[in-house]
mmCIF file with all atom_site columns, C-alpha atoms in Angstrom:
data_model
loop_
_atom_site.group_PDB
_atom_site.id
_atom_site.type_symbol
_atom_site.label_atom_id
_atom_site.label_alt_id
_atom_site.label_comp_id
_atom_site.label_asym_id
_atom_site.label_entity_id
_atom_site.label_seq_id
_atom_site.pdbx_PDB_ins_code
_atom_site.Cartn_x
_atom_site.Cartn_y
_atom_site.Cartn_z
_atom_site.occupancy
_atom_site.B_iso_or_equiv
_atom_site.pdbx_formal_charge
_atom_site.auth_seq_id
_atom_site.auth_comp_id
_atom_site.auth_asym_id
_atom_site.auth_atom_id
_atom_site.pdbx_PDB_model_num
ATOM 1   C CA . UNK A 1 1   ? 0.000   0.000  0.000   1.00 57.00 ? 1   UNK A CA 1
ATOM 2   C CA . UNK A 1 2   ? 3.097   2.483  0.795   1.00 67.00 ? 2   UNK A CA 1
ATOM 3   C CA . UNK A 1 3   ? 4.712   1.677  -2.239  1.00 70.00 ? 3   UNK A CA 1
ATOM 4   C CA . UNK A 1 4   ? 1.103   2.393  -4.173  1.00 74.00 ? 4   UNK A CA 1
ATOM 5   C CA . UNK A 1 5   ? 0.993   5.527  -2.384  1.00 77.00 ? 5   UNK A CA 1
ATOM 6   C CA . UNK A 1 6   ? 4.679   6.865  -3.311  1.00 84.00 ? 6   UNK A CA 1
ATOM 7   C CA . UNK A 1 7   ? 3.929   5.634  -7.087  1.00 80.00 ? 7   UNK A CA 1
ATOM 8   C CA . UNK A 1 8   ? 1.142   7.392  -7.103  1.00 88.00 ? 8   UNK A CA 1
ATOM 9   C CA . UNK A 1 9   ? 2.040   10.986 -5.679  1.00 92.00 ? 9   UNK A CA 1
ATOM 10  C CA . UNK A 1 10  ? 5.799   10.416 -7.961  1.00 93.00 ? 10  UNK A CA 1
ATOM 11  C CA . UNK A 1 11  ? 3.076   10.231 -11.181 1.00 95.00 ? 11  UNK A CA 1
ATOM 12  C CA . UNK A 1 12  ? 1.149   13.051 -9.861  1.00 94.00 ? 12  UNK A CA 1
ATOM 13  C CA . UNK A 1 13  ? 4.435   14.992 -9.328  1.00 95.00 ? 13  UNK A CA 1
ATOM 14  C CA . UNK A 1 14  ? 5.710   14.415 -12.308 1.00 96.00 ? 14  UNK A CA 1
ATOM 15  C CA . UNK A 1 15  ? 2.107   15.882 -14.189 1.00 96.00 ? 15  UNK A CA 1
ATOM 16  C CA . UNK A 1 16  ? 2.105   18.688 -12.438 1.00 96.00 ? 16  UNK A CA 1
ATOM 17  C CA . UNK A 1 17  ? 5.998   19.266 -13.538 1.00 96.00 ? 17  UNK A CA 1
ATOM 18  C CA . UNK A 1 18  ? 5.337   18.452 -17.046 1.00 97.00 ? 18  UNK A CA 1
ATOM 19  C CA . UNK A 1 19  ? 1.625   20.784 -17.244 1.00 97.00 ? 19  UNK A CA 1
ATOM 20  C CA . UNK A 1 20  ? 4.059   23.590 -15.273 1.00 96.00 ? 20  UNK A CA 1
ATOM 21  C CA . UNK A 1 21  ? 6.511   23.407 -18.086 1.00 96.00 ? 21  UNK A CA 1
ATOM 22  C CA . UNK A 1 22  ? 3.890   23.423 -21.178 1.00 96.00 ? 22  UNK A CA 1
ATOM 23  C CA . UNK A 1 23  ? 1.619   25.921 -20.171 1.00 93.00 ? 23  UNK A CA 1
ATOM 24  C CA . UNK A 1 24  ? 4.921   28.556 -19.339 1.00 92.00 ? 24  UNK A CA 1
ATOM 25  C CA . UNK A 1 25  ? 7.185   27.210 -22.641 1.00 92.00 ? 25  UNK A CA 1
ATOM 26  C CA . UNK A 1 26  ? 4.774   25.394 -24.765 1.00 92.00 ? 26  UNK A CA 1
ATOM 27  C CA . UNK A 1 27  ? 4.867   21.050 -25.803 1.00 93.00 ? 27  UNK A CA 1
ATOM 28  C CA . UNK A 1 28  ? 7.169   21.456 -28.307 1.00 93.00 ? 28  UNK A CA 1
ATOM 29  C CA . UNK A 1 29  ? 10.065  23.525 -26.007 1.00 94.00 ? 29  UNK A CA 1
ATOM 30  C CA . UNK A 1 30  ? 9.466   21.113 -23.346 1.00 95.00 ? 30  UNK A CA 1
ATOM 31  C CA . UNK A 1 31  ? 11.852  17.959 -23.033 1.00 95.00 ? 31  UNK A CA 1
ATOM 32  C CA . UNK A 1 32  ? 11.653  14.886 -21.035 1.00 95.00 ? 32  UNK A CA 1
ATOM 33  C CA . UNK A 1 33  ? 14.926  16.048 -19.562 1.00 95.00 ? 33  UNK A CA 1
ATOM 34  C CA . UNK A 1 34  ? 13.096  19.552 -18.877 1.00 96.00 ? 34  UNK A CA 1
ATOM 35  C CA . UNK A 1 35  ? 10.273  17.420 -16.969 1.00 96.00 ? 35  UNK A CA 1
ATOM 36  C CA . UNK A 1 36  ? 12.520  14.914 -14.907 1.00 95.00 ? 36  UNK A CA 1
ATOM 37  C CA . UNK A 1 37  ? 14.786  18.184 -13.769 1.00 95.00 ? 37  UNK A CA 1
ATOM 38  C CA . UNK A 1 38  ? 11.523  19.988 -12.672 1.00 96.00 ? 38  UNK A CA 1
ATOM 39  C CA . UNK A 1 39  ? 9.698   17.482 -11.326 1.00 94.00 ? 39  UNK A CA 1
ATOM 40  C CA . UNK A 1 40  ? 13.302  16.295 -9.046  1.00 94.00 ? 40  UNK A CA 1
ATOM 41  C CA . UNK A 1 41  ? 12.822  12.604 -9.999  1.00 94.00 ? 41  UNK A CA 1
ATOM 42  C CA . UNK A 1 42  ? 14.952  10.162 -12.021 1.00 92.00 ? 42  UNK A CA 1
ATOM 43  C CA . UNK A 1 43  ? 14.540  9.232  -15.345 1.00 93.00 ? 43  UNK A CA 1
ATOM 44  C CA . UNK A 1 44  ? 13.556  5.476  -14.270 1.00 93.00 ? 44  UNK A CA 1
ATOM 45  C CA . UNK A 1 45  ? 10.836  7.331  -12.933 1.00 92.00 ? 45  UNK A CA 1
ATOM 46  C CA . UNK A 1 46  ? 9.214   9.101  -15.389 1.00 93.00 ? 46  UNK A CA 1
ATOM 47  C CA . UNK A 1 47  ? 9.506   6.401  -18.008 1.00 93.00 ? 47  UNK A CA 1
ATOM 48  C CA . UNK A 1 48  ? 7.918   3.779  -15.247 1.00 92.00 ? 48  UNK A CA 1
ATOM 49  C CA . UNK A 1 49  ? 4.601   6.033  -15.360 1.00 94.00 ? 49  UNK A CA 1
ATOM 50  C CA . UNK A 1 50  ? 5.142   7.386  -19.037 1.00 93.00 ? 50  UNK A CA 1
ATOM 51  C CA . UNK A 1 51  ? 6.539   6.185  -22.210 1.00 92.00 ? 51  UNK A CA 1
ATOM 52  C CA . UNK A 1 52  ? 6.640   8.834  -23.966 1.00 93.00 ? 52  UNK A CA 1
ATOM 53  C CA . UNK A 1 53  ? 5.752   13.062 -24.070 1.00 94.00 ? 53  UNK A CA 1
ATOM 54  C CA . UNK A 1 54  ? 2.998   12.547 -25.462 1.00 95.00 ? 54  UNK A CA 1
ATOM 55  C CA . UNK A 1 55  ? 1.516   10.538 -22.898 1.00 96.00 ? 55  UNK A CA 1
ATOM 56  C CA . UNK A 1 56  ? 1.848   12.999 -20.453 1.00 96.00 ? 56  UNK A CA 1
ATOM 57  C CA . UNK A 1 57  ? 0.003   15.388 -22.931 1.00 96.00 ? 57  UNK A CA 1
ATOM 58  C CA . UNK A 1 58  ? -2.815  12.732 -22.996 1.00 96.00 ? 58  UNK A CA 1
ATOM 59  C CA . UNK A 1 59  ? -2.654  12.258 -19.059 1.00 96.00 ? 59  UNK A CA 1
ATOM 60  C CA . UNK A 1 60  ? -3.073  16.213 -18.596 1.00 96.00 ? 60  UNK A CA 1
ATOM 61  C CA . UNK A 1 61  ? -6.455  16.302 -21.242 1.00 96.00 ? 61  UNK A CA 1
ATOM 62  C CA . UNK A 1 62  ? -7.901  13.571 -19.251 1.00 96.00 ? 62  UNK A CA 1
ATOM 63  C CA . UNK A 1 63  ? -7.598  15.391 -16.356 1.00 95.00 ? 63  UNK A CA 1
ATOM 64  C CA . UNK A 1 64  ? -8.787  18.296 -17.372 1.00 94.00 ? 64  UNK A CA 1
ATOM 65  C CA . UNK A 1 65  ? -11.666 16.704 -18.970 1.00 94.00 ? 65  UNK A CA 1
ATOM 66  C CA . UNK A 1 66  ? -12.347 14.250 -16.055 1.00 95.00 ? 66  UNK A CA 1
ATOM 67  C CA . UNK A 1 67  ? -12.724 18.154 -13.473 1.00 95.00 ? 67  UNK A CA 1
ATOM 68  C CA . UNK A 1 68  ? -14.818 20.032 -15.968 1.00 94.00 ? 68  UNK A CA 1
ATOM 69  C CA . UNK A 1 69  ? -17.343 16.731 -16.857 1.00 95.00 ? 69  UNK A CA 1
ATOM 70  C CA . UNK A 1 70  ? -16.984 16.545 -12.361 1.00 95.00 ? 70  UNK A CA 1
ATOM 71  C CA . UNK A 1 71  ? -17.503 20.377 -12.155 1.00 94.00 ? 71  UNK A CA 1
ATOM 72  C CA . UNK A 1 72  ? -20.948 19.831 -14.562 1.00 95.00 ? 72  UNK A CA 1
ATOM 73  C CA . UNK A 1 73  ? -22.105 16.960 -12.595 1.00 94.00 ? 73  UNK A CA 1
ATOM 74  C CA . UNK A 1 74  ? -21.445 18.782 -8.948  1.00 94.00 ? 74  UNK A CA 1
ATOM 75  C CA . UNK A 1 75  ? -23.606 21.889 -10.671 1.00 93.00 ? 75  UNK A CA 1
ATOM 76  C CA . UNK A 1 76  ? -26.212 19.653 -11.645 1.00 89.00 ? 76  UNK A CA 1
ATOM 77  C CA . UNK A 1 77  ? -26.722 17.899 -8.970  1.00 91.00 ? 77  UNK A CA 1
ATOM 78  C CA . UNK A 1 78  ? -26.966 21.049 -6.158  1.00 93.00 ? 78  UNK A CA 1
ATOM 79  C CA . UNK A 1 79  ? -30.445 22.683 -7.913  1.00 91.00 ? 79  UNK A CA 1
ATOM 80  C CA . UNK A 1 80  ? -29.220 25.507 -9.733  1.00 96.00 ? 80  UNK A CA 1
ATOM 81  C CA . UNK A 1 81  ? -31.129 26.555 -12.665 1.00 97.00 ? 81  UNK A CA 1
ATOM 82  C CA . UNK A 1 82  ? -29.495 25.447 -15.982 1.00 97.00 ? 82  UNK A CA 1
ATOM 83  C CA . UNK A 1 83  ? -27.781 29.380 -16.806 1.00 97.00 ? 83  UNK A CA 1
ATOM 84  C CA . UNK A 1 84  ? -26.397 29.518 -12.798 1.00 96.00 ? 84  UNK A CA 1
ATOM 85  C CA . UNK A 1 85  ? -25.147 26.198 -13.450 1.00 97.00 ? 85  UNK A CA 1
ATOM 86  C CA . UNK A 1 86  ? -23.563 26.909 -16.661 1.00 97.00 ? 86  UNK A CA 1
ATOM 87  C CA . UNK A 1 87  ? -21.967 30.287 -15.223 1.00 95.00 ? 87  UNK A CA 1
ATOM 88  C CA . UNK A 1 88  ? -20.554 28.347 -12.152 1.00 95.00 ? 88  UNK A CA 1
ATOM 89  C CA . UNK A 1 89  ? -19.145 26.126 -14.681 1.00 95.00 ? 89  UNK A CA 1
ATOM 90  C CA . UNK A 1 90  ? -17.310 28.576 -16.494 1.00 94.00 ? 90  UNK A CA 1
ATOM 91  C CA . UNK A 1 91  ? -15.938 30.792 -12.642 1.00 93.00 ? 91  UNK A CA 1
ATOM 92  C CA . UNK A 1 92  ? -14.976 26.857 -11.491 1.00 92.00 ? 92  UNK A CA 1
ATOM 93  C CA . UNK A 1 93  ? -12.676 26.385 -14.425 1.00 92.00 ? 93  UNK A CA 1
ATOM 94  C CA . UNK A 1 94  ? -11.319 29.638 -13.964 1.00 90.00 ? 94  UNK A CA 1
ATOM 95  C CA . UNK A 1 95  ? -10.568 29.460 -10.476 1.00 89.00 ? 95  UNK A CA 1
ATOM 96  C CA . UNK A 1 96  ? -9.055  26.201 -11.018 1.00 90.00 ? 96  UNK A CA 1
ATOM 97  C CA . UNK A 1 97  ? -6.840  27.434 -13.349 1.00 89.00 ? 97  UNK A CA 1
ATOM 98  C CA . UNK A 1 98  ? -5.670  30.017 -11.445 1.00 88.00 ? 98  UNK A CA 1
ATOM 99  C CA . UNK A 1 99  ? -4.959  27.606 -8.601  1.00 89.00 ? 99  UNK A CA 1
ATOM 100 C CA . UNK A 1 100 ? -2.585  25.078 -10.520 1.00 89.00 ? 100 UNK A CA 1
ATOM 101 C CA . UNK A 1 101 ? -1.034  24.940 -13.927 1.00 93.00 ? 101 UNK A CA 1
ATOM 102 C CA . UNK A 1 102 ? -3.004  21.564 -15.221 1.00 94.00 ? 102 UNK A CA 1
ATOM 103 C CA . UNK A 1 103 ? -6.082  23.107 -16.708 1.00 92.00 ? 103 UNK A CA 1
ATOM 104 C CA . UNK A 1 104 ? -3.714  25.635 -17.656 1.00 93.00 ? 104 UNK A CA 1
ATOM 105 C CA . UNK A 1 105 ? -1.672  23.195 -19.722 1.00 94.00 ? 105 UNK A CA 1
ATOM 106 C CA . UNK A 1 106 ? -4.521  21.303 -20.660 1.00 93.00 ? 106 UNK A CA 1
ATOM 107 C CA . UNK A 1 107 ? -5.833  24.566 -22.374 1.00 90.00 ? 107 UNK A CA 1
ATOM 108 C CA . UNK A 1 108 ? -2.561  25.013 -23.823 1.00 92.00 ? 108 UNK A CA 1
ATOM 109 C CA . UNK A 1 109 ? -2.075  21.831 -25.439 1.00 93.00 ? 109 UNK A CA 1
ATOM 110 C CA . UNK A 1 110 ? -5.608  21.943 -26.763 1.00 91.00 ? 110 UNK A CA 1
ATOM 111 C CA . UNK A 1 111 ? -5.289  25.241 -28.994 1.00 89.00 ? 111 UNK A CA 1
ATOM 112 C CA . UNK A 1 112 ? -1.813  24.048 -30.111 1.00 86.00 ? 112 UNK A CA 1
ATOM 113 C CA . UNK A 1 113 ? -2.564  21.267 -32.135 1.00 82.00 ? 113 UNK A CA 1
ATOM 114 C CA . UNK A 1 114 ? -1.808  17.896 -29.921 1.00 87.00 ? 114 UNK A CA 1
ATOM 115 C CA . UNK A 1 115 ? -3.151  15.312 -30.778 1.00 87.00 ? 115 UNK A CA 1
ATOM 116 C CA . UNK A 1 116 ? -6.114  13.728 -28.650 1.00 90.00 ? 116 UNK A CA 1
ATOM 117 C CA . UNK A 1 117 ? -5.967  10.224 -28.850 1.00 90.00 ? 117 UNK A CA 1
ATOM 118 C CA . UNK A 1 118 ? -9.495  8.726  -28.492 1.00 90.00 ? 118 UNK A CA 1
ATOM 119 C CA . UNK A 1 119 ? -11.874 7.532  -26.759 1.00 91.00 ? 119 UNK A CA 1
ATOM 120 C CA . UNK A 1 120 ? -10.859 11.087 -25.649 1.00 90.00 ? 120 UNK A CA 1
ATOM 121 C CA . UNK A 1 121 ? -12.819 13.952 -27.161 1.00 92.00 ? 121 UNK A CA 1
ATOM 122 C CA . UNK A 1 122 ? -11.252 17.530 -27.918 1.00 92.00 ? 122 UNK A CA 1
ATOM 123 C CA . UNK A 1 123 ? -11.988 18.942 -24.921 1.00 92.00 ? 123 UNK A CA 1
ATOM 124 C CA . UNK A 1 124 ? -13.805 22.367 -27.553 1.00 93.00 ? 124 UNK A CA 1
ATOM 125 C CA . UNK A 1 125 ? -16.033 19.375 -28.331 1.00 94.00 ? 125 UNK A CA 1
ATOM 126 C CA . UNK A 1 126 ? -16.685 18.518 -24.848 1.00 95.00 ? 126 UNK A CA 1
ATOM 127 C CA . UNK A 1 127 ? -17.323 22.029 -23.824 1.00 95.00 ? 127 UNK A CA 1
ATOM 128 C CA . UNK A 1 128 ? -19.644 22.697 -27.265 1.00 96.00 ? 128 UNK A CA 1
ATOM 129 C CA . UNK A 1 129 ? -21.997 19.917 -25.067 1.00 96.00 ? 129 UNK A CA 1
ATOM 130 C CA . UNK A 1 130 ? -21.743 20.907 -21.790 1.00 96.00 ? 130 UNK A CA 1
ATOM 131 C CA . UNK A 1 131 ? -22.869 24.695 -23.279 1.00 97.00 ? 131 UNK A CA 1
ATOM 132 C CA . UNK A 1 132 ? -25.186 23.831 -25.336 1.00 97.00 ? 132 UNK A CA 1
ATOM 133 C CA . UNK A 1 133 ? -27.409 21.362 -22.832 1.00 96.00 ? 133 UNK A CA 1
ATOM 134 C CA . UNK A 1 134 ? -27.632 24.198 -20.344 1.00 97.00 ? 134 UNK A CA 1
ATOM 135 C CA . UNK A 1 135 ? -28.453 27.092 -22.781 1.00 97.00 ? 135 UNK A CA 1
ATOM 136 C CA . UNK A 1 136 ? -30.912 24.422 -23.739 1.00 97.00 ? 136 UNK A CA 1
ATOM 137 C CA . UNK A 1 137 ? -32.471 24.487 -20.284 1.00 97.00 ? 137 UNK A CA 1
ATOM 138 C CA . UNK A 1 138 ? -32.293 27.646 -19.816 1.00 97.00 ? 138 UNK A CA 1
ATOM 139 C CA . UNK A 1 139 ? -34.759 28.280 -22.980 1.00 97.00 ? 139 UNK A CA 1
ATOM 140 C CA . UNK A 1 140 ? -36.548 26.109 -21.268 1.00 97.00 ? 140 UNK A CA 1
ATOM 141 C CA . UNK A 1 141 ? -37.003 28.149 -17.928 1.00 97.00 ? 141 UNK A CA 1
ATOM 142 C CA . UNK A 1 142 ? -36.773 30.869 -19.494 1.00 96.00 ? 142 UNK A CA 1
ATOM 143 C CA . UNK A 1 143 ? -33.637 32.714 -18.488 1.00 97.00 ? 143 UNK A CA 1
ATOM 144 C CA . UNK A 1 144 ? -32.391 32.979 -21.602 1.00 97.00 ? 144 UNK A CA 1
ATOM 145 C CA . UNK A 1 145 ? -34.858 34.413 -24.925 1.00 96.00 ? 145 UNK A CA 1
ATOM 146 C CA . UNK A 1 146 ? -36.747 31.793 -26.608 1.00 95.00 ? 146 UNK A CA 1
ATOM 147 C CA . UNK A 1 147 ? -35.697 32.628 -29.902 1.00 94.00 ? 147 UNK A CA 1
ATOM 148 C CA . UNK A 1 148 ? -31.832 32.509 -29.938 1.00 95.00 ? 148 UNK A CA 1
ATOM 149 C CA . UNK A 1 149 ? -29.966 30.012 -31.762 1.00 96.00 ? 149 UNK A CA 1
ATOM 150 C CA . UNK A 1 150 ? -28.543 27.689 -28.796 1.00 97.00 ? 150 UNK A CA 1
ATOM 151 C CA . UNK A 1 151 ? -25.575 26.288 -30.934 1.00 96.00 ? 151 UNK A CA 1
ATOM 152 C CA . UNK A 1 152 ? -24.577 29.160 -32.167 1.00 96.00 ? 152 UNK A CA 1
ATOM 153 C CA . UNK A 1 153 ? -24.802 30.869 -28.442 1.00 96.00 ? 153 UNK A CA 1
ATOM 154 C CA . UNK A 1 154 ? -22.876 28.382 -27.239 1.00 97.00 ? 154 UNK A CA 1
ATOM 155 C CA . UNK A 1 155 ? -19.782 28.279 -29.853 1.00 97.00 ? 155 UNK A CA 1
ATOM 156 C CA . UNK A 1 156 ? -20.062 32.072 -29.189 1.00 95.00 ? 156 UNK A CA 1
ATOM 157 C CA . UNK A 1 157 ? -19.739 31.403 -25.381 1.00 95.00 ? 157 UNK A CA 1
ATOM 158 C CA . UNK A 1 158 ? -16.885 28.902 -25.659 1.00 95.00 ? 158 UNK A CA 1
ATOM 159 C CA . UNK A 1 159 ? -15.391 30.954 -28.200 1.00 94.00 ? 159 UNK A CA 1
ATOM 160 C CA . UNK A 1 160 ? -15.229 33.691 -25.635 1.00 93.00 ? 160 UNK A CA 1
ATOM 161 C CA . UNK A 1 161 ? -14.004 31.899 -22.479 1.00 92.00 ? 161 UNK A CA 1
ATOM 162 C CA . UNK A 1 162 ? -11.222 30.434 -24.764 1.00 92.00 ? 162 UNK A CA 1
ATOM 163 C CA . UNK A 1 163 ? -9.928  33.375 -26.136 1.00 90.00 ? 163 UNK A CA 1
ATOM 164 C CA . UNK A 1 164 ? -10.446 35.116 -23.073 1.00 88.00 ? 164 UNK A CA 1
ATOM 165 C CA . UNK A 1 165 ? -7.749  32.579 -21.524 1.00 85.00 ? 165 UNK A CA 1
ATOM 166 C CA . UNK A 1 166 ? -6.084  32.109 -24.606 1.00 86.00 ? 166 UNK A CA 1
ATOM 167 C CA . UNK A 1 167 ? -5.450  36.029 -24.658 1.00 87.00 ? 167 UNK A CA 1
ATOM 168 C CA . UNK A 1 168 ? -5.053  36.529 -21.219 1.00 82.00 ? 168 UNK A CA 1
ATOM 169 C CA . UNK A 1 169 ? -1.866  34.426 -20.475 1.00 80.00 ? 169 UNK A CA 1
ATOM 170 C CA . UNK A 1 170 ? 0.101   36.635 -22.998 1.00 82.00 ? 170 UNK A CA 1
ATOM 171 C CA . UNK A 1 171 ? -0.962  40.114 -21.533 1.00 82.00 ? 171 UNK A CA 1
ATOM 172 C CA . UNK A 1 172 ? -2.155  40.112 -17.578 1.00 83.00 ? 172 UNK A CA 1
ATOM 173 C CA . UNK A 1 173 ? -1.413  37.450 -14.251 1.00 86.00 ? 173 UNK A CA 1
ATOM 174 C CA . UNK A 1 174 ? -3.393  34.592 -14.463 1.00 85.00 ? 174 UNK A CA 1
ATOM 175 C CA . UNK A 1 175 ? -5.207  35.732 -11.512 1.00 84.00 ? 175 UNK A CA 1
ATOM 176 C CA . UNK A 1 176 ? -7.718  38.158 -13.637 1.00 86.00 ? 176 UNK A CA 1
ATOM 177 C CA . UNK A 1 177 ? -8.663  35.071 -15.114 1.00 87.00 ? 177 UNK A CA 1
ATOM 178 C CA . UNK A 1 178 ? -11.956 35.267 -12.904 1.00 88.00 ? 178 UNK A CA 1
ATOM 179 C CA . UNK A 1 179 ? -12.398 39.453 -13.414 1.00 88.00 ? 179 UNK A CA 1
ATOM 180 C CA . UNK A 1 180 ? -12.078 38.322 -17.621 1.00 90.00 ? 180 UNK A CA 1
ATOM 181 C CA . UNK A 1 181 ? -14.794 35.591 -17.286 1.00 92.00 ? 181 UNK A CA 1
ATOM 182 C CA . UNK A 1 182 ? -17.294 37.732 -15.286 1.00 92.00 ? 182 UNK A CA 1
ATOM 183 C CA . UNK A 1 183 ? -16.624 40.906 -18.164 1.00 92.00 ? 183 UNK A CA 1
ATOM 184 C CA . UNK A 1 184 ? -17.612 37.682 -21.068 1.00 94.00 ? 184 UNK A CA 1
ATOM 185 C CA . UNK A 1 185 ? -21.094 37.408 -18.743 1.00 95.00 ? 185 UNK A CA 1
ATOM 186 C CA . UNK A 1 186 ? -21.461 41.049 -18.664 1.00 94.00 ? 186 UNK A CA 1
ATOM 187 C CA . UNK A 1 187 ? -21.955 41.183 -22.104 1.00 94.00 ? 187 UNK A CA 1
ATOM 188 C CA . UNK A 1 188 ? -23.531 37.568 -22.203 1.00 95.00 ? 188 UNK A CA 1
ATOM 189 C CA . UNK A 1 189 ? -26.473 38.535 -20.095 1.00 96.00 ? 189 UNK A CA 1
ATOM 190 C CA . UNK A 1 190 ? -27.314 41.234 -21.583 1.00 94.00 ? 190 UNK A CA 1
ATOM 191 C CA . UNK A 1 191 ? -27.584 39.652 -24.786 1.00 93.00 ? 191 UNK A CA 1
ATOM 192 C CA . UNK A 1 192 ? -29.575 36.610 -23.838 1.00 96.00 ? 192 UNK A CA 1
ATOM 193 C CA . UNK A 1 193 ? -31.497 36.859 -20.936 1.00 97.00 ? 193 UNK A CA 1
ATOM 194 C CA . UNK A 1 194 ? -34.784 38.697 -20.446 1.00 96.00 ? 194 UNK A CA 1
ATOM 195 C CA . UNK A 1 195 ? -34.260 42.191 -18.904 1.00 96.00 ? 195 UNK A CA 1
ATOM 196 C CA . UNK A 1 196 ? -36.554 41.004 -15.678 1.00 95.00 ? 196 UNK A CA 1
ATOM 197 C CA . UNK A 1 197 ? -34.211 38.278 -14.959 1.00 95.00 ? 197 UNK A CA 1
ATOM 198 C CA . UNK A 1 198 ? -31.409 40.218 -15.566 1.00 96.00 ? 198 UNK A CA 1
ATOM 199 C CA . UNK A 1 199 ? -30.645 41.477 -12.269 1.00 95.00 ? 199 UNK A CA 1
ATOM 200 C CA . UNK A 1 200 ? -30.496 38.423 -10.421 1.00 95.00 ? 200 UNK A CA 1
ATOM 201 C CA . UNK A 1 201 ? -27.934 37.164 -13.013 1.00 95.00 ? 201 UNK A CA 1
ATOM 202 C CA . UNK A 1 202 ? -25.372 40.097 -12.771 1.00 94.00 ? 202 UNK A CA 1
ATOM 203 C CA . UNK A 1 203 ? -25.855 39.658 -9.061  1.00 93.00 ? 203 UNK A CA 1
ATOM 204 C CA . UNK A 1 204 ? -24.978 36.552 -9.532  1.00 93.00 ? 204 UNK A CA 1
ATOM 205 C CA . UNK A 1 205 ? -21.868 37.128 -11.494 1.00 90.00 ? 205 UNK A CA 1
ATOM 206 C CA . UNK A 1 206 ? -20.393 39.610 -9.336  1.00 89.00 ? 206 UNK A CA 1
ATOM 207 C CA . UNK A 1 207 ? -20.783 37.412 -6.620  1.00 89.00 ? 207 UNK A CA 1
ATOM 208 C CA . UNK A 1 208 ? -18.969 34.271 -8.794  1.00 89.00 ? 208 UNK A CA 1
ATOM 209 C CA . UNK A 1 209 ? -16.052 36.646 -9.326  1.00 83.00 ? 209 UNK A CA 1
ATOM 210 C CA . UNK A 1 210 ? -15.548 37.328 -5.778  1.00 82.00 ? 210 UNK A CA 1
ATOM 211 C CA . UNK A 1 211 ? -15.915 34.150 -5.032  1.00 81.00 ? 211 UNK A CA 1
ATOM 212 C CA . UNK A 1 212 ? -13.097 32.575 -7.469  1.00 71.00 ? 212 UNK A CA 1
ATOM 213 C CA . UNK A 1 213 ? -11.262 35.805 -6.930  1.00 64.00 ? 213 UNK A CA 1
ATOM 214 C CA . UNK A 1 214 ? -10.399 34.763 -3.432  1.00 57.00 ? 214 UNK A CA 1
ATOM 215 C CA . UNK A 1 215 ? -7.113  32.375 -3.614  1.00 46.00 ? 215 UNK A CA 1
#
């Protein structure tokens, strides 16, 4: 069970080296070397957990798709209507990705052209679900305008919170992250929900960005 334990937190050690290293110099300027110097483990190590870089590519996707499908079920499941659910979503990522550089890297590897290997989806793919099945409820209790066009609302949204990221890590601390996502709902609400449930959805938002913003 010990030994189980130590292989365990050396494999976690060593992702959390590796997603440092991509998200700050990119896959391609990242070696195994880089990642066994980082992580302070031996070669042996690394190559007992992964064969290869781009295993640990695959390792970080999973994870980050494994916390944002966990993030959608934890939202479902506490009673929120479909659009608090969804915005939760979107402040939970963020604040997670302020807190540690996997979703970070995961993000990174995902707009720079690594391969996902199946049965993993692209994790834009993913998110294009998780949007749309919550804009679709939220037609449905009417929070958002019965006459917008859900798929296209939701490429828009992930569009946004992608590029907000994507933009972001080149310009300002990762820390605005949350302040960046609640400026995409600004704009979001305005444009999609009825103006007498408007107010309790900026409250709302303000109230997510505190929230994440607290680290």
């Amino acid at each position: 069970m010990a030994r189980q334990l130590r292989a365990e937190q050396t494999r976690a050690t060593i992702i959390t080296a590796a997603a440092d290293l991509f998200d700050r110099h990119g896959y391609e300027s990242t070696s195994l070397s880089d990642i066994v110097e980082h992580a302070h483990v031996t070669k042996g190590a690394l190559y007992f957990h992964f064969a290869a870089k781009e295993d640990l590519a695959q390792a970080i996707m999973e994870i980050q798709s494994r916390t944002s499908l966990r993030l959608a079920r934890e939202m479902d499941g506490r009673g929120y209507s479909s659009l608090e659910a969804l915005m939760r979503l979107t402040f939970g990522i963020a604040r997670l990705s302020v807190e540690g550089p996997v979703l970070r890297a995961g993000l990174r590897l995902a707009t720079g052209g690594v391969p996902v290997r199946p049965p993993l989806r692209h994790p834009f793919s993913e998110w294009l679900e998780l949007v749309s099945a919550r804009l679709l409820g939220a037609v449905e209790e009417s929070d958002v305008h019965p006459d917008v066009d859900v798929d296209s609302v939701a490429h828009t949204l992930v569009c946004s919170f992608v590029g907000t990221r994507v933009v972001g890590r080149f310009v300002e601390p990762v820390a605005r992250q949350p302040r960046r996502v609640a400026e995409m709902w600004r704009v979001l609400i305005r444009g999609l929900v009825p103006v007498t449930r408007r107010p309790r959805y900026l409250g709302l938002m303000a109230h997510l960005e505190r929230e994440a913003g607290r680290i």
